[in-house]
């Protein structure tokens, strides 16, 4: 079949998280962020986390076979009049994603049992190599094979949740958003296994990132009392509140107490929150604001990153160095400088 | 009423341009047109034979669709009831609404309301055991299969709206533009059910292009509804100043006896006013059954953080469902402001050690460390709710020298 490769998405720019030493999270745990984690420790943590998924059995029975999720699910492309979804016959463990331009051939599509093994393979690759381009490509191909076969079951949930989490970790917001939307659909159509507490929490923080207040309100409207108690949702609601109130102190504490992948999402809010916080501080404090205080409050990794932020992002003025006094922002000079902008 | 008599009455109403009678006769509910008796012995062949015989053109098609819908409702087939009724409405739009003009507006409005009701029943509340509550849809997910009837209904109402707004005539007596505002409001309600408020802004955009023509043609009731819904949209987008303008206009022009509608408006307007430090009188609140806001007003005015938080917990579900939860949360800043003001009044000093503020919060709320206190006070100063400055080194809050200067009127700085 003739086809062309889909566009490769470049990875979104990420800001580093503020570093603060914390005990390493238990193996496989989703809570707690290790700011100064070494590469090796990171791989161990990733491997341990995906071990959970490897251990859990994925239910690959097909559900809703009558439901058509894609026009490619119609016909098997070989002239047959059948309207059943395609039954794949490929046994390839790896497959690159290509946007479909015609009905797929069964020999190019992998059946559920092969997809299960492929997913396991991709998770191992991510745990050991962390090559996002490769992993994203493979996962998109798996998703496509599920779609053309109209499969909506535990395996589908597992694939979208895995891709959603890896996309968050890699800062790929477009891919994450697709997975998030699809998981919600699956949940609403009654497919079991969606981690709604976790992904609803992500949805709230993602909506803040997009400055989509309507979506924040709409998501909150649908939360049951029970759902609000969940770890992911409760944390996200705290983030929403502290963000709306300009409460940078609470916001950054929540950043360091973020469950699962929430801290990766909060990365996108951090710079915004820091700018707001500096504006608030410059208006509120006199005569100076010590840099050590700012660094600690806004969780900058290092003095250098703070100085760069002050110089480039907010263009605040530093107080002239004095013997025995620590470095600080000169509030009046900064206000005067900002007034001239 | 017998089938024969029903059809004869409908024909007479049509010929005499009696829009309101026709609206009753074409209602989604058989009971509304005194036709419950018809349903009991309806059958397909009778409908197919009698409608074309006694009625002409599109009216026959519309009547047949409505009768089939009643029949399906009677038998508990919600999907079929909606399907037939929406087919009737589609026929009505092309065959009656466009050629006949706006004397049929009451019919159109009634049928639109009816089709929405049947769609919700078919998708979410039918006797076939579907979900009892409306599920949530993300903004790009309204095409979910489970809301098939709702989606079809969206398209049909939107088509009615477009037929109205795009009418070339601007004659206030004959132009279909006169129906546009009412249909826009139906769309707002419908998208509200689908929790897809983003689409409402598209409709607003189209309406406002034609506003100078549409507004004078529209009824005051529709105008008030429109301002109300626009206000609600603005709140959901955190545009509170704009929302207040719209809701205040809606309240001022709302019919004096429409108590329920006034209450709906006040449910949104009172939180907006509380955020500005403007407190409603108890009389007003009692009159419209909103007395719970009085407790909030007292807690805010007195700086009672504990009571405010308890009330927020108690009324959380209500505020979330009305879309005013985040708005009410912002009143917390006023509570903090008023607490600080109380400390100043009690201690008679405008220079406060932070540990004094910390102590007050500890008694009122929960333990807060000095960093949290500094952040909170910094935000009060940033929002001009308190005039003064913080000294980080000395751990002091220093304020302007008089209470009036240190704590400006909230509505002047919000």
XYZ file of C-alpha atoms in Angstrom:
755
model
C 0.000 0.000 0.000
C 1.174 3.507 -0.636
C 1.549 5.677 2.424
C 3.636 8.505 3.728
C 5.126 9.076 7.168
C 3.241 11.309 9.556
C 4.966 14.452 10.722
C 7.369 14.012 13.587
C 6.432 16.276 16.443
C 9.300 18.077 18.063
C 9.513 17.763 21.781
C 8.043 20.702 23.659
C 10.472 22.887 25.555
C 10.593 22.094 29.224
C 11.878 24.037 32.166
C 13.806 22.143 34.759
C 12.153 21.575 38.085
C 13.547 23.330 41.078
C 15.950 21.033 42.827
C 15.520 20.140 46.430
C 16.882 16.990 47.954
C 14.198 14.576 49.042
C 14.339 10.910 49.890
C 13.996 8.775 46.804
C 10.481 7.513 46.299
C 9.871 3.830 46.869
C 10.484 1.729 43.803
C 7.491 1.875 41.539
C 5.869 4.599 43.585
C 4.290 7.485 41.754
C 4.370 9.952 44.592
C 7.290 12.209 45.400
C 9.720 13.830 43.032
C 13.446 13.423 43.335
C 14.883 16.680 42.150
C 18.514 15.677 41.986
C 17.889 12.207 40.686
C 20.768 10.668 38.795
C 20.249 9.198 35.363
C 20.809 5.753 36.729
C 18.317 6.227 39.542
C 15.845 7.588 37.031
C 16.121 4.479 34.909
C 15.670 2.251 37.915
C 12.583 4.198 38.944
C 11.150 4.051 35.438
C 11.831 0.357 35.126
C 10.213 -0.295 38.477
C 7.157 1.745 37.595
C 6.505 -0.112 34.375
C 7.047 -3.407 36.114
C 3.647 -2.755 37.654
C 2.099 -2.750 34.221
C 4.052 -5.772 33.060
C 2.833 -7.720 36.048
C -0.806 -6.773 35.670
C -2.670 -8.897 33.178
C -4.171 -6.962 30.334
C -7.562 -8.126 29.330
C -7.317 -8.273 25.579
C -10.780 -9.565 24.848
C -12.438 -7.444 22.257
C -15.442 -5.413 23.308
C -17.907 -3.422 21.301
C -16.959 -5.142 18.087
C -19.980 -3.594 16.425
C -18.810 -0.092 17.174
C -17.033 1.787 14.433
C -14.359 4.103 15.705
C -12.706 4.781 12.381
C -13.587 4.640 8.739
C -10.611 2.358 8.277
C -12.436 -0.208 10.339
C -14.778 -0.682 7.395
C -14.009 -3.544 5.077
C -10.802 -5.494 4.941
C -9.481 -3.806 1.822
C -9.462 -6.919 -0.281
C -12.716 -6.369 -2.076
C -14.822 -8.237 0.395
C -18.281 -6.896 1.129
C -17.860 -7.567 4.809
C -18.426 -4.645 7.176
C -16.671 -6.265 10.105
C -13.578 -4.546 11.501
C -10.259 -5.633 10.090
C -8.791 -8.782 11.673
C -5.048 -8.281 11.818
C -2.596 -11.040 11.062
C 0.825 -9.407 11.359
C 3.117 -10.764 14.071
C 5.664 -7.955 14.047
C 6.702 -6.679 17.465
C 7.765 -3.256 16.163
C 6.009 -1.157 13.587
C 6.404 2.470 12.599
C 3.415 4.750 12.533
C 2.205 5.955 9.164
C -0.928 7.957 8.592
C -3.395 5.732 6.757
C -4.407 6.803 3.263
C -6.390 3.693 2.366
C -7.955 0.690 4.016
C -5.266 -1.301 5.792
C -4.359 -4.826 4.752
C -4.832 -7.474 7.419
C -1.229 -8.511 6.947
C -0.139 -5.036 8.065
C -2.292 -5.025 11.197
C -1.353 -6.779 14.417
C -3.952 -8.745 16.399
C -4.541 -8.048 20.112
C -2.206 -10.722 21.428
C 0.695 -9.373 19.375
C -0.163 -5.831 20.449
C -0.015 -6.911 24.069
C 3.500 -8.218 23.581
C 4.434 -5.133 21.586
C 3.258 -2.864 24.396
C 5.335 -4.805 26.888
C 8.321 -4.491 24.567
C 7.876 -0.731 24.178
C 7.596 -0.247 27.937
C 10.856 -2.099 28.436
C 12.504 0.059 25.796
C 11.295 3.217 27.509
C 12.453 1.979 30.883
C 15.919 1.194 29.603
C 16.568 3.692 26.795
C 14.114 6.583 27.186
C 14.054 7.274 23.468
C 10.815 9.248 23.231
C 10.759 9.553 19.437
C 10.919 5.802 19.078
C 8.468 5.056 21.857
C 5.947 7.618 20.626
C 6.145 6.245 17.103
C 5.596 2.684 18.298
C 2.733 3.605 20.609
C 0.966 5.534 17.872
C 1.227 2.484 15.661
C -0.230 0.315 18.413
C -3.079 2.799 18.885
C -3.732 2.766 15.159
C -3.879 -1.019 15.061
C -6.370 -0.948 17.927
C -8.473 1.670 16.172
C -8.718 -0.087 12.819
C -9.741 -3.263 14.624
C -12.290 -1.330 16.717
C -10.869 -2.752 19.931
C -11.968 -1.044 23.141
C -10.930 -2.985 26.189
C -8.378 -3.138 28.970
C -5.517 -3.330 26.490
C -6.670 -0.114 24.837
C -6.882 1.587 28.213
C -3.406 0.383 29.094
C -1.965 1.698 25.827
C -3.501 5.171 26.127
C -2.601 5.510 29.793
C 0.952 4.450 29.102
C 1.288 6.869 26.219
C -0.343 9.657 28.212
C 2.098 9.195 31.077
C 5.165 8.957 28.863
C 4.033 11.993 26.863
C 3.685 13.985 30.078
C 7.105 12.930 31.214
C 8.523 13.993 27.853
C 6.623 17.271 27.652
C 4.640 16.287 24.544
C 1.396 18.089 25.288
C -0.250 17.397 21.937
C 0.093 13.656 22.272
C -0.893 13.779 25.919
C -4.072 15.684 25.079
C -5.095 13.100 22.494
C -4.614 10.285 24.986
C -6.476 12.178 27.689
C -9.492 12.756 25.436
C -9.577 9.166 24.322
C -9.370 7.843 27.881
C -12.337 9.967 28.818
C -14.318 8.544 25.917
C -13.400 5.020 26.922
C -14.457 5.689 30.499
C -17.773 7.188 29.409
C -18.536 4.214 27.192
C -18.061 1.949 30.161
C -14.685 0.365 29.465
C -13.248 -0.602 32.866
C -9.743 0.114 34.049
C -9.319 3.831 33.402
C -7.481 5.545 36.269
C -9.984 8.352 36.501
C -8.583 9.893 39.673
C -5.140 10.214 38.135
C -6.236 11.480 34.741
C -8.907 13.838 36.037
C -6.204 15.434 38.152
C -4.071 15.826 35.037
C -7.019 17.281 33.149
C -7.526 20.003 35.738
C -3.890 21.044 35.691
C -3.745 20.810 31.905
C -6.756 23.135 31.657
C -4.968 25.639 33.883
C -1.958 25.430 31.604
C -4.169 26.181 28.621
C -5.848 28.975 30.598
C -9.125 27.258 29.838
C -11.210 28.337 32.806
C -14.363 26.914 31.282
C -12.862 23.445 31.222
C -11.677 23.781 34.816
C -15.198 24.688 35.886
C -16.773 21.968 33.754
C -14.443 19.309 35.120
C -15.131 20.391 38.692
C -18.869 20.189 38.057
C -18.644 16.507 37.262
C -16.665 15.487 40.311
C -18.550 13.427 42.833
C -17.806 13.864 46.515
C -15.945 10.590 46.401
C -13.892 11.648 43.380
C -12.772 14.807 45.160
C -11.111 12.735 47.863
C -8.840 10.910 45.436
C -5.166 11.721 45.671
C -4.818 12.980 42.103
C -7.944 15.106 42.107
C -7.435 16.514 45.600
C -3.931 17.611 44.684
C -5.102 19.145 41.407
C -7.870 21.061 43.158
C -5.264 22.482 45.515
C -3.193 23.558 42.520
C -6.238 25.196 40.924
C -7.017 27.109 44.092
C -3.468 28.254 44.807
C -3.050 29.277 41.164
C -6.238 31.343 41.230
C -5.336 32.972 44.518
C -1.773 33.762 43.480
C -0.661 31.725 46.477
C 2.851 30.931 45.281
C 3.900 29.496 48.628
C 1.264 26.757 48.537
C 1.667 26.262 44.798
C 5.346 25.384 45.061
C 4.748 23.122 48.032
C 2.157 21.252 45.985
C 4.685 21.092 43.163
C 6.993 19.128 45.420
C 4.185 16.913 46.684
C 2.741 16.108 43.270
C 1.453 12.564 42.708
C 2.297 10.506 39.616
C 3.020 12.714 36.602
C 1.396 15.895 37.889
C 4.706 17.628 38.456
C 5.547 17.343 34.761
C 2.337 19.211 33.979
C 3.028 21.751 36.671
C 6.370 22.453 34.984
C 4.387 24.399 32.409
C 2.853 26.570 35.111
C 6.025 27.161 37.085
C 7.477 29.981 35.002
C 4.132 31.717 34.862
C 3.741 31.432 38.604
C 7.262 32.690 39.239
C 6.668 35.812 37.176
C 3.456 36.544 39.024
C 5.161 35.904 42.330
C 8.003 38.302 41.592
C 5.503 41.000 40.646
C 3.617 40.413 43.846
C 6.768 40.512 45.946
C 8.108 43.672 44.340
C 4.849 45.429 45.090
C 4.614 44.098 48.628
C 8.132 44.266 50.073
C 10.393 47.163 51.050
C 13.208 47.992 50.866
C 14.799 44.774 49.518
C 13.972 41.143 48.918
C 16.836 38.766 49.713
C 17.717 36.434 46.870
C 17.963 33.498 49.235
C 14.348 34.056 50.242
C 13.185 34.187 46.631
C 15.236 31.157 45.691
C 13.756 29.163 48.518
C 10.171 30.340 48.035
C 10.089 29.835 44.278
C 12.252 26.715 44.324
C 14.984 27.731 41.951
C 17.592 25.041 41.321
C 20.518 27.319 41.895
C 21.526 30.904 42.451
C 22.662 31.092 38.842
C 19.261 30.109 37.490
C 17.644 32.652 39.781
C 20.008 35.399 38.630
C 19.330 34.540 35.009
C 15.585 34.640 35.652
C 15.874 38.011 37.376
C 18.044 39.454 34.638
C 16.274 38.098 31.556
C 12.705 37.255 32.497
C 11.639 39.953 34.895
C 14.437 42.518 34.510
C 14.545 43.314 38.189
C 17.277 45.515 39.596
C 19.746 44.158 42.115
C 20.761 46.150 45.133
C 24.367 47.374 45.160
C 26.496 44.903 47.116
C 27.233 45.949 50.682
C 29.641 44.406 53.107
C 27.981 41.897 55.390
C 24.650 42.010 53.560
C 23.387 39.305 51.278
C 22.397 39.858 47.654
C 18.894 41.212 47.192
C 16.489 42.818 44.770
C 16.314 46.588 45.119
C 12.566 47.125 45.221
C 12.408 50.841 44.486
C 14.882 50.625 41.628
C 12.944 47.698 40.175
C 9.637 49.522 40.378
C 11.203 52.514 38.657
C 12.662 50.294 35.944
C 9.334 48.573 35.352
C 7.528 51.885 35.223
C 9.779 52.899 32.334
C 8.856 49.830 30.241
C -60.121 14.386 20.817
C -60.295 12.054 17.871
C -57.689 11.876 15.152
C -60.087 13.373 12.655
C -60.912 16.253 14.944
C -57.243 16.804 15.763
C -56.337 17.098 12.108
C -59.271 19.383 11.411
C -58.356 21.672 14.302
C -54.761 21.790 13.133
C -55.830 22.665 9.605
C -58.091 25.432 10.851
C -55.349 26.898 13.035
C -52.955 26.840 10.115
C -55.349 28.533 7.721
C -56.225 31.233 10.212
C -52.568 31.823 11.133
C -53.212 30.923 14.749
C -49.616 30.340 15.844
C -50.300 29.683 19.504
C -52.978 27.061 18.873
C -50.750 25.357 16.355
C -47.956 25.362 18.898
C -50.154 23.475 21.339
C -51.254 21.009 18.703
C -47.682 20.266 17.603
C -46.302 19.983 21.122
C -43.949 17.117 21.916
C -46.345 15.968 24.590
C -49.732 14.690 23.509
C -51.262 15.857 26.770
C -50.467 19.478 25.962
C -52.863 19.462 23.038
C -55.679 17.573 24.735
C -54.887 14.701 22.434
C -54.006 12.011 24.937
C -56.960 10.026 23.714
C -55.669 9.976 20.159
C -52.569 8.062 21.109
C -54.401 5.099 22.538
C -55.648 3.809 19.207
C -53.171 5.299 16.750
C -51.583 3.016 14.266
C -49.207 3.555 11.413
C -51.686 2.893 8.638
C -54.197 5.318 10.092
C -51.565 8.069 10.266
C -50.289 7.340 6.790
C -53.779 7.444 5.330
C -55.416 10.312 7.180
C -52.706 12.986 7.271
C -52.270 13.470 3.514
C -56.015 13.229 3.087
C -56.932 15.993 5.509
C -53.876 18.239 5.306
C -51.838 19.634 2.461
C -48.128 19.881 1.745
C -45.589 20.080 4.530
C -48.244 20.318 7.214
C -49.229 16.725 6.493
C -45.643 15.573 6.911
C -45.209 17.543 10.113
C -48.439 16.253 11.615
C -47.585 12.673 10.699
C -44.200 13.009 12.374
C -45.689 14.469 15.525
C -48.336 11.752 15.732
C -45.733 9.024 15.255
C -43.669 10.622 17.969
C -46.603 10.630 20.396
C -47.274 7.022 19.546
C -43.648 6.058 20.201
C -43.640 7.973 23.490
C -46.808 6.189 24.516
C -45.103 2.861 23.898
C -41.935 3.910 25.716
C -39.738 4.059 22.631
C -37.801 7.220 23.461
C -35.372 6.946 20.557
C -38.174 6.646 18.017
C -40.125 9.451 19.646
C -37.166 11.760 19.187
C -36.460 10.536 15.676
C -39.977 11.203 14.438
C -40.244 14.535 16.188
C -36.972 15.851 14.832
C -38.019 14.747 11.350
C -41.225 16.724 11.856
C -39.227 19.755 12.946
C -36.956 19.502 9.915
C -40.009 19.386 7.645
C -41.476 22.300 9.533
C -38.382 24.426 8.972
C -38.304 23.931 5.210
C -41.955 23.588 4.428
C -43.636 25.962 6.857
C -41.242 28.264 8.671
C -39.421 29.580 5.620
C -42.437 30.126 3.340
C -44.918 31.176 5.999
C -42.873 33.649 8.004
C -42.779 34.481 11.641
C -46.412 34.108 12.575
C -45.432 30.478 13.141
C -42.747 31.485 15.669
C -44.705 30.080 18.649
C -44.760 26.716 16.872
C -41.066 26.867 16.172
C -40.176 27.734 19.750
C -42.438 25.020 21.096
C -41.071 22.384 18.753
C -37.475 23.304 19.543
C -38.160 23.001 23.266
C -39.916 19.706 22.626
C -37.155 18.202 20.535
C -34.584 19.081 23.202
C -36.676 17.410 25.858
C -37.113 14.259 23.781
C -33.401 14.153 22.958
C -32.432 14.223 26.607
C -34.963 11.533 27.357
C -33.709 9.388 24.490
C -30.036 9.713 25.359
C -29.932 10.044 29.102
C -33.143 9.228 30.816
C -35.182 6.787 28.851
C -36.859 3.727 30.292
C -34.253 1.567 28.582
C -31.983 2.143 31.536
C -29.486 4.651 30.259
C -27.551 6.920 32.550
C -29.764 8.999 34.748
C -27.497 12.025 34.771
C -25.987 13.949 31.916
C -22.435 12.787 31.361
C -19.687 15.295 30.777
C -18.208 15.944 27.378
C -14.963 17.640 26.647
C -15.156 20.477 24.219
C -14.197 18.328 21.278
C -16.188 15.308 22.289
C -19.795 16.223 21.677
C -19.831 13.705 18.854
C -19.815 10.843 21.317
C -22.096 8.101 20.060
C -23.923 7.953 23.348
C -25.339 11.411 22.681
C -26.542 10.757 19.163
C -29.953 12.342 19.655
C -28.430 15.365 21.358
C -26.014 15.859 18.465
C -28.765 15.590 15.857
C -30.738 18.097 17.877
C -27.761 20.460 17.917
C -27.637 20.427 14.141
C -31.351 21.026 13.748
C -31.570 23.932 16.181
C -28.453 25.435 14.645
C -30.082 25.193 11.237
C -33.157 26.969 12.578
C -30.924 29.685 14.005
C -29.101 30.123 10.710
C -32.356 30.293 8.749
C -33.383 33.075 11.091
C -30.231 35.134 11.312
C -29.472 34.893 7.613
C -32.856 36.119 6.425
C -32.133 38.922 3.995
C -35.132 40.958 5.022
C -34.761 43.452 7.843
C -38.451 44.267 8.039
C -39.397 43.926 11.725
C -42.854 42.675 10.774
C -41.813 39.840 8.498
C -38.114 39.131 8.985
C -37.115 35.805 10.490
C -34.335 37.682 12.296
C -36.959 38.348 14.948
C -36.676 34.685 15.958
C -32.887 34.588 16.076
C -32.428 35.681 19.668
C -34.868 33.147 21.065
C -33.196 30.352 19.121
C -29.758 31.498 20.253
C -30.959 31.143 23.824
C -32.188 27.635 23.049
C -28.714 26.869 21.727
C -27.143 28.220 24.923
C -29.379 25.952 26.972
C -28.609 22.999 24.750
C -24.837 23.504 24.861
C -25.169 23.948 28.600
C -26.730 20.485 28.770
C -23.854 19.158 26.683
C -21.391 21.082 28.877
C -19.888 22.561 25.761
C -19.936 26.265 26.530
C -17.198 27.130 24.083
C -19.650 26.776 21.206
C -21.844 29.465 22.747
C -19.289 32.100 21.846
C -19.629 31.250 18.166
C -23.335 31.946 18.377
C -22.726 35.162 20.276
C -20.325 36.269 17.567
C -22.880 35.733 14.815
C -25.639 37.404 16.799
C -23.594 40.452 17.579
C -22.788 40.996 13.921
C -26.518 41.521 13.435
C -27.246 42.981 16.844
C -28.434 46.409 15.718
C -31.108 44.732 13.589
C -31.969 41.807 15.846
C -32.235 43.617 19.157
C -35.168 45.897 18.321
C -37.096 42.940 16.894
C -36.701 40.760 19.960
C -38.905 40.519 23.001
C -37.729 41.949 26.289
C -37.967 38.499 27.838
C -35.522 37.104 25.301
C -33.255 40.093 25.775
C -33.120 39.474 29.527
C -32.428 35.776 28.989
C -29.651 36.601 26.580
C -27.948 38.968 29.002
C -28.271 36.339 31.718
C -26.620 33.628 29.641
C -23.871 35.937 28.442
C -23.210 36.804 32.079
C -22.965 33.120 32.927
C -20.521 32.611 30.052
C -18.385 35.471 31.284
C -18.249 33.992 34.776
C -17.136 30.652 33.386
C -14.300 32.497 31.651
C -13.368 34.402 34.829
C -14.390 37.741 33.288
C -16.165 39.055 36.331
C -16.481 42.742 35.523
C -18.188 42.018 32.209
C -20.381 39.391 33.836
C -21.573 41.889 36.410
C -22.624 44.378 33.741
C -24.678 41.766 31.917
C -26.299 40.239 34.973
C -27.150 43.619 36.454
C -28.849 44.638 33.210
C -30.735 41.344 33.154
C -31.920 41.840 36.723
C -32.984 45.419 36.155
C -35.090 44.534 33.123
C -36.461 41.242 34.392
C -40.221 41.181 34.692
C -41.191 42.108 38.219
C -43.286 39.002 38.760
C -40.740 36.571 37.322
C -39.481 35.624 40.750
C -37.813 32.388 39.671
C -35.871 34.146 36.969
C -34.782 36.885 39.324
C -33.555 34.251 41.720
C -31.520 32.647 38.953
C -29.914 35.960 38.133
C -29.198 36.759 41.774
C -27.583 33.361 42.282
C -24.855 34.636 39.979
C -24.938 38.338 40.783
C -24.698 38.089 44.570
C -21.315 36.295 44.501
C -20.054 38.896 42.039
C -21.083 41.641 44.418
C -19.679 39.885 47.461
C -16.336 39.795 45.701
C -16.482 43.598 45.575
C -17.289 43.887 49.242
C -20.901 44.825 48.517
C -23.247 42.939 50.804
C -26.899 42.260 49.966
C -29.563 43.047 52.547
C -31.099 40.173 54.422
C -34.533 41.259 53.181
C -33.490 40.831 49.576
C -31.976 37.430 50.243
C -34.967 36.166 52.182
C -37.321 37.415 49.485
C -35.598 35.310 46.853
C -34.782 32.342 49.062
C -31.030 32.999 49.039
C -30.580 33.462 52.762
C -27.411 31.363 52.850
C -25.535 34.251 51.273
C -26.219 36.262 54.399
C -24.022 33.927 56.431
C -21.281 34.365 53.860
C -21.658 38.130 54.000
C -21.334 38.106 57.787
C -18.265 35.859 57.668
C -16.609 38.082 55.074
C -17.449 41.341 56.797
C -16.165 40.147 60.158
C -13.073 38.411 58.801
C -14.232 35.085 60.201
C -12.014 32.688 58.270
C -13.232 29.617 60.109
C -16.906 30.280 59.402
C -16.198 31.139 55.805
C -14.321 27.900 55.233
C -17.039 25.879 56.933
C -19.700 27.525 54.787
C -17.664 26.880 51.650
C -17.419 23.207 52.531
C -21.141 23.062 53.201
C -22.195 24.807 49.982
C -19.436 23.505 47.754
C -21.628 21.196 45.692
C -24.202 23.918 45.064
C -21.650 26.493 43.961
C -19.832 24.053 41.722
C -23.033 23.037 39.991
C -23.896 26.693 39.420
C -20.425 27.537 38.197
C -19.707 30.081 40.932
C -17.394 28.047 43.148
C -14.110 29.640 42.070
C -15.753 33.035 42.247
C -16.783 32.441 45.849
C -13.300 31.159 46.671
C -11.902 34.527 45.667
C -13.929 36.104 48.466
C -11.480 34.429 50.817
C -9.058 37.266 50.098
C -11.615 39.695 51.502
C -11.978 37.600 54.617
C -8.224 37.772 55.127
C -8.251 41.515 54.515
C -10.962 42.031 57.084
C -9.171 39.841 59.586
C -6.037 41.954 59.262
C -8.171 45.062 59.590
C -9.604 43.703 62.828
C -6.132 43.097 64.191
C -5.237 46.697 63.406
C -8.369 48.039 65.058
C -7.868 45.921 68.164
C -4.167 46.623 68.576
C -4.411 50.245 67.470
C -1.132 50.003 65.621
C -0.282 50.150 61.928
C 2.973 48.296 62.310
C 2.343 44.607 62.949
C 4.902 41.930 63.755
C 4.220 38.971 61.508
C 3.978 36.670 64.489
C 0.911 38.609 65.660
C -0.767 37.980 62.309
C 0.367 34.377 62.469
C -1.210 33.990 65.875
C -4.521 35.410 64.667
C -4.612 33.004 61.748
C -3.722 30.136 64.013
C -6.746 30.902 66.162
C -8.999 31.367 63.155
C -7.941 28.712 60.733
C -5.040 26.338 61.108
C -1.342 26.547 61.808
C 0.433 28.585 59.162
C 4.138 29.156 59.087
C 5.614 32.589 58.577
C 6.290 31.966 54.877
C 2.620 31.322 54.273
C 1.702 34.444 56.209
C 4.135 36.525 54.173
C 2.773 35.134 50.913
C -0.792 35.822 51.962
C -0.025 39.379 53.055
C 2.001 39.991 49.896
C -1.042 39.040 47.855
C -3.278 41.360 49.868
C -0.867 44.216 49.206
C -0.508 43.233 45.559
C -4.274 43.448 45.098
C -4.373 46.818 46.889
C -6.631 45.371 49.563
C -4.050 46.518 52.090
C -1.876 49.613 51.652
C 1.533 49.050 53.116
C 4.655 47.012 52.776
C 6.377 43.967 54.193
C 9.867 43.954 55.564
C 11.240 40.469 55.180
C 14.294 41.025 57.354
C 12.460 42.709 60.196
C 9.379 40.475 59.822
C 6.981 43.396 59.962
C 3.897 44.515 58.098
C 3.854 48.298 57.947
C 0.663 50.006 56.818
C -0.548 53.484 55.977
C -1.232 55.623 59.006
C -5.036 55.572 59.065
C -7.572 52.782 58.759
C -9.181 54.433 55.740
C -5.856 54.636 53.934
C -4.561 51.253 55.014
C -7.733 49.458 53.926
C -9.190 51.106 50.815
C -12.772 50.453 49.754
C -12.783 47.073 48.075
C -14.967 48.062 45.150
C -12.532 50.855 44.286
C -9.550 48.538 43.963
C -11.087 45.320 42.651
